[in-house]
PDB file of C-alpha atoms in Angstrom:
ATOM      1  CA  SER A   1       0.000   0.000   0.000  1.00  0.00           C
ATOM      2  CA  THR A   2       1.032   3.580  -0.620  1.00  0.00           C
ATOM      3  CA  ILE A   3      -0.042   6.890   0.891  1.00  0.00           C
ATOM      4  CA  ILE A   4       0.194   9.839  -1.512  1.00  0.00           C
ATOM      5  CA  VAL A   5      -0.161  13.306  -0.016  1.00  0.00           C
ATOM      6  CA  ASP A   6      -1.082  15.512  -2.980  1.00  0.00           C
ATOM      7  CA  GLY A   7      -3.772  18.082  -2.343  1.00  0.00           C
ATOM      8  CA  PRO A   8      -5.578  20.175  -1.537  1.00  0.00           C
ATOM      9  CA  PRO A   9      -4.023  23.036  -3.556  1.00  0.00           C
ATOM     10  CA  GLY A  10      -1.128  25.037  -2.130  1.00  0.00           C
ATOM     11  CA  CYS A  11      -3.399  27.934  -1.145  1.00  0.00           C
ATOM     12  CA  VAL A  12      -5.203  25.576   1.279  1.00  0.00           C
ATOM     13  CA  GLY A  13      -2.186  23.497   2.283  1.00  0.00           C
ATOM     14  CA  ARG A  14      -1.662  19.926   3.401  1.00  0.00           C
ATOM     15  CA  SER A  15      -1.186  20.379   7.111  1.00  0.00           C
ATOM     16  CA  GLY A  16      -4.563  18.693   7.701  1.00  0.00           C
ATOM     17  CA  PHE A  17      -2.756  15.418   7.032  1.00  0.00           C
ATOM     18  CA  LEU A  18      -1.094  15.770  10.445  1.00  0.00           C
ATOM     19  CA  LYS A  19      -4.482  16.057  12.139  1.00  0.00           C
ATOM     20  CA  TYR A  20      -5.503  12.642  10.805  1.00  0.00           C
ATOM     21  CA  ILE A  21      -2.096  10.927  10.534  1.00  0.00           C
ATOM     22  CA  ASP A  22      -3.096   8.366  13.196  1.00  0.00           C
ATOM     23  CA  TYR A  23      -5.809   7.038  10.855  1.00  0.00           C
ATOM     24  CA  PHE A  24      -3.165   5.927   8.346  1.00  0.00           C
ATOM     25  CA  ASN A  25      -0.793   2.988   8.417  1.00  0.00           C
ATOM     26  CA  THR A  26       2.330   5.110   8.099  1.00  0.00           C
ATOM     27  CA  SER A  27       4.551   2.038   7.846  1.00  0.00           C
ATOM     28  CA  ASN A  28       3.402   1.836   4.211  1.00  0.00           C
ATOM     29  CA  ASN A  29       5.081   3.713   1.377  1.00  0.00           C
ATOM     30  CA  LEU A  30       4.599   7.450   1.858  1.00  0.00           C
ATOM     31  CA  ILE A  31       5.003  10.045  -0.885  1.00  0.00           C
ATOM     32  CA  MET A  32       4.407  13.783  -0.564  1.00  0.00           C
ATOM     33  CA  ASP A  33       4.174  16.077  -3.558  1.00  0.00           C
ATOM     34  CA  ASP A  34       5.200  19.711  -3.940  1.00  0.00           C
ATOM     35  CA  VAL A  35       7.936  19.805  -1.286  1.00  0.00           C
ATOM     36  CA  HIS A  36       9.576  22.597  -3.301  1.00  0.00           C
ATOM     37  CA  ARG A  37       7.066  24.853  -1.541  1.00  0.00           C
ATOM     38  CA  GLU A  38       8.167  26.149   1.868  1.00  0.00           C
ATOM     39  CA  LYS A  39       5.042  24.996   3.763  1.00  0.00           C
ATOM     40  CA  GLU A  40       5.158  21.502   2.272  1.00  0.00           C
ATOM     41  CA  ALA A  41       8.920  21.240   2.963  1.00  0.00           C
ATOM     42  CA  LYS A  42       8.332  22.103   6.622  1.00  0.00           C
ATOM     43  CA  LEU A  43       5.460  19.607   6.737  1.00  0.00           C
ATOM     44  CA  ALA A  44       7.757  16.884   5.350  1.00  0.00           C
ATOM     45  CA  VAL A  45      10.164  17.529   8.244  1.00  0.00           C
ATOM     46  CA  LYS A  46       7.301  17.233  10.755  1.00  0.00           C
ATOM     47  CA  ILE A  47       5.985  14.042   9.161  1.00  0.00           C
ATOM     48  CA  SER A  48       9.490  12.550   9.141  1.00  0.00           C
ATOM     49  CA  ARG A  49       9.823  13.168  12.863  1.00  0.00           C
ATOM     50  CA  ILE A  50       6.376  11.791  13.669  1.00  0.00           C
ATOM     51  CA  VAL A  51       6.728   8.583  11.646  1.00  0.00           C
ATOM     52  CA  LYS A  52      10.427   8.284  12.591  1.00  0.00           C
ATOM     53  CA  ARG A  53      11.468   7.735   8.982  1.00  0.00           C
ATOM     54  CA  PRO A  54      13.954   9.656   6.849  1.00  0.00           C
ATOM     55  CA  TYR A  55      12.937  10.962   3.479  1.00  0.00           C
ATOM     56  CA  THR A  56      14.591  11.871   0.211  1.00  0.00           C
ATOM     57  CA  VAL A  57      13.621  14.865  -1.882  1.00  0.00           C
ATOM     58  CA  MET A  58      13.339  13.954  -5.544  1.00  0.00           C
ATOM     59  CA  ASP A  59      13.553  16.586  -8.258  1.00  0.00           C
ATOM     60  CA  ALA A  60      10.658  16.519 -10.693  1.00  0.00           C
ATOM     61  CA  TRP A  61      10.610  19.186 -13.402  1.00  0.00           C
ATOM     62  CA  ASN A  62      10.569  22.996 -13.624  1.00  0.00           C
ATOM     63  CA  GLY A  63      11.941  23.336 -10.095  1.00  0.00           C
ATOM     64  CA  LYS A  64       9.274  21.101  -8.560  1.00  0.00           C
ATOM     65  CA  ALA A  65      10.023  18.296  -6.113  1.00  0.00           C
ATOM     66  CA  TRP A  66       8.421  15.453  -4.177  1.00  0.00           C
ATOM     67  CA  ALA A  67       9.498  13.448  -1.147  1.00  0.00           C
ATOM     68  CA  TYR A  68       9.744   9.710  -0.581  1.00  0.00           C
ATOM     69  CA  PHE A  69       9.702   8.581   3.058  1.00  0.00           C
ATOM     70  CA  HIS A  70      11.874   5.487   3.417  1.00  0.00           C
ATOM     71  CA  THR A  71      10.155   2.336   4.638  1.00  0.00           C
ATOM     72  CA  SER A  72      13.364   1.200   6.320  1.00  0.00           C
ATOM     73  CA  THR A  73      16.071   3.277   7.953  1.00  0.00           C
ATOM     74  CA  SER A  74      18.758   0.728   7.161  1.00  0.00           C
ATOM     75  CA  ASN A  75      20.979   1.569   4.195  1.00  0.00           C
ATOM     76  CA  SER A  76      19.089   4.782   3.533  1.00  0.00           C
ATOM     77  CA  GLU A  77      20.423   8.278   3.800  1.00  0.00           C
ATOM     78  CA  SER A  78      18.192  10.978   5.189  1.00  0.00           C
ATOM     79  CA  VAL A  79      18.065  14.032   2.968  1.00  0.00           C
ATOM     80  CA  ASN A  80      15.847  16.231   5.103  1.00  0.00           C
ATOM     81  CA  TYR A  81      15.801  19.864   4.108  1.00  0.00           C
ATOM     82  CA  GLU A  82      15.184  22.183   7.047  1.00  0.00           C
ATOM     83  CA  ILE A  83      13.659  25.524   6.093  1.00  0.00           C
TER      84      ILE A  83
END
């Protein structure tokens, strides 16, 4: 299973995911879109701390980026960008 955090639009934000994070099995794959935005980048840091998993920021196109939260901390390098 995979959790994809993509929406609502940037003007609304995705911080509501934190409010309901306990309803999700966060041991599954977790992907968050639009981490090139400051609010989403900060949210990725918070999610990483809550689920105790590092993440990697992946470049997309036109300066956009998404984050993949590692399912295992072994042999993975945390690339957390603090803003």
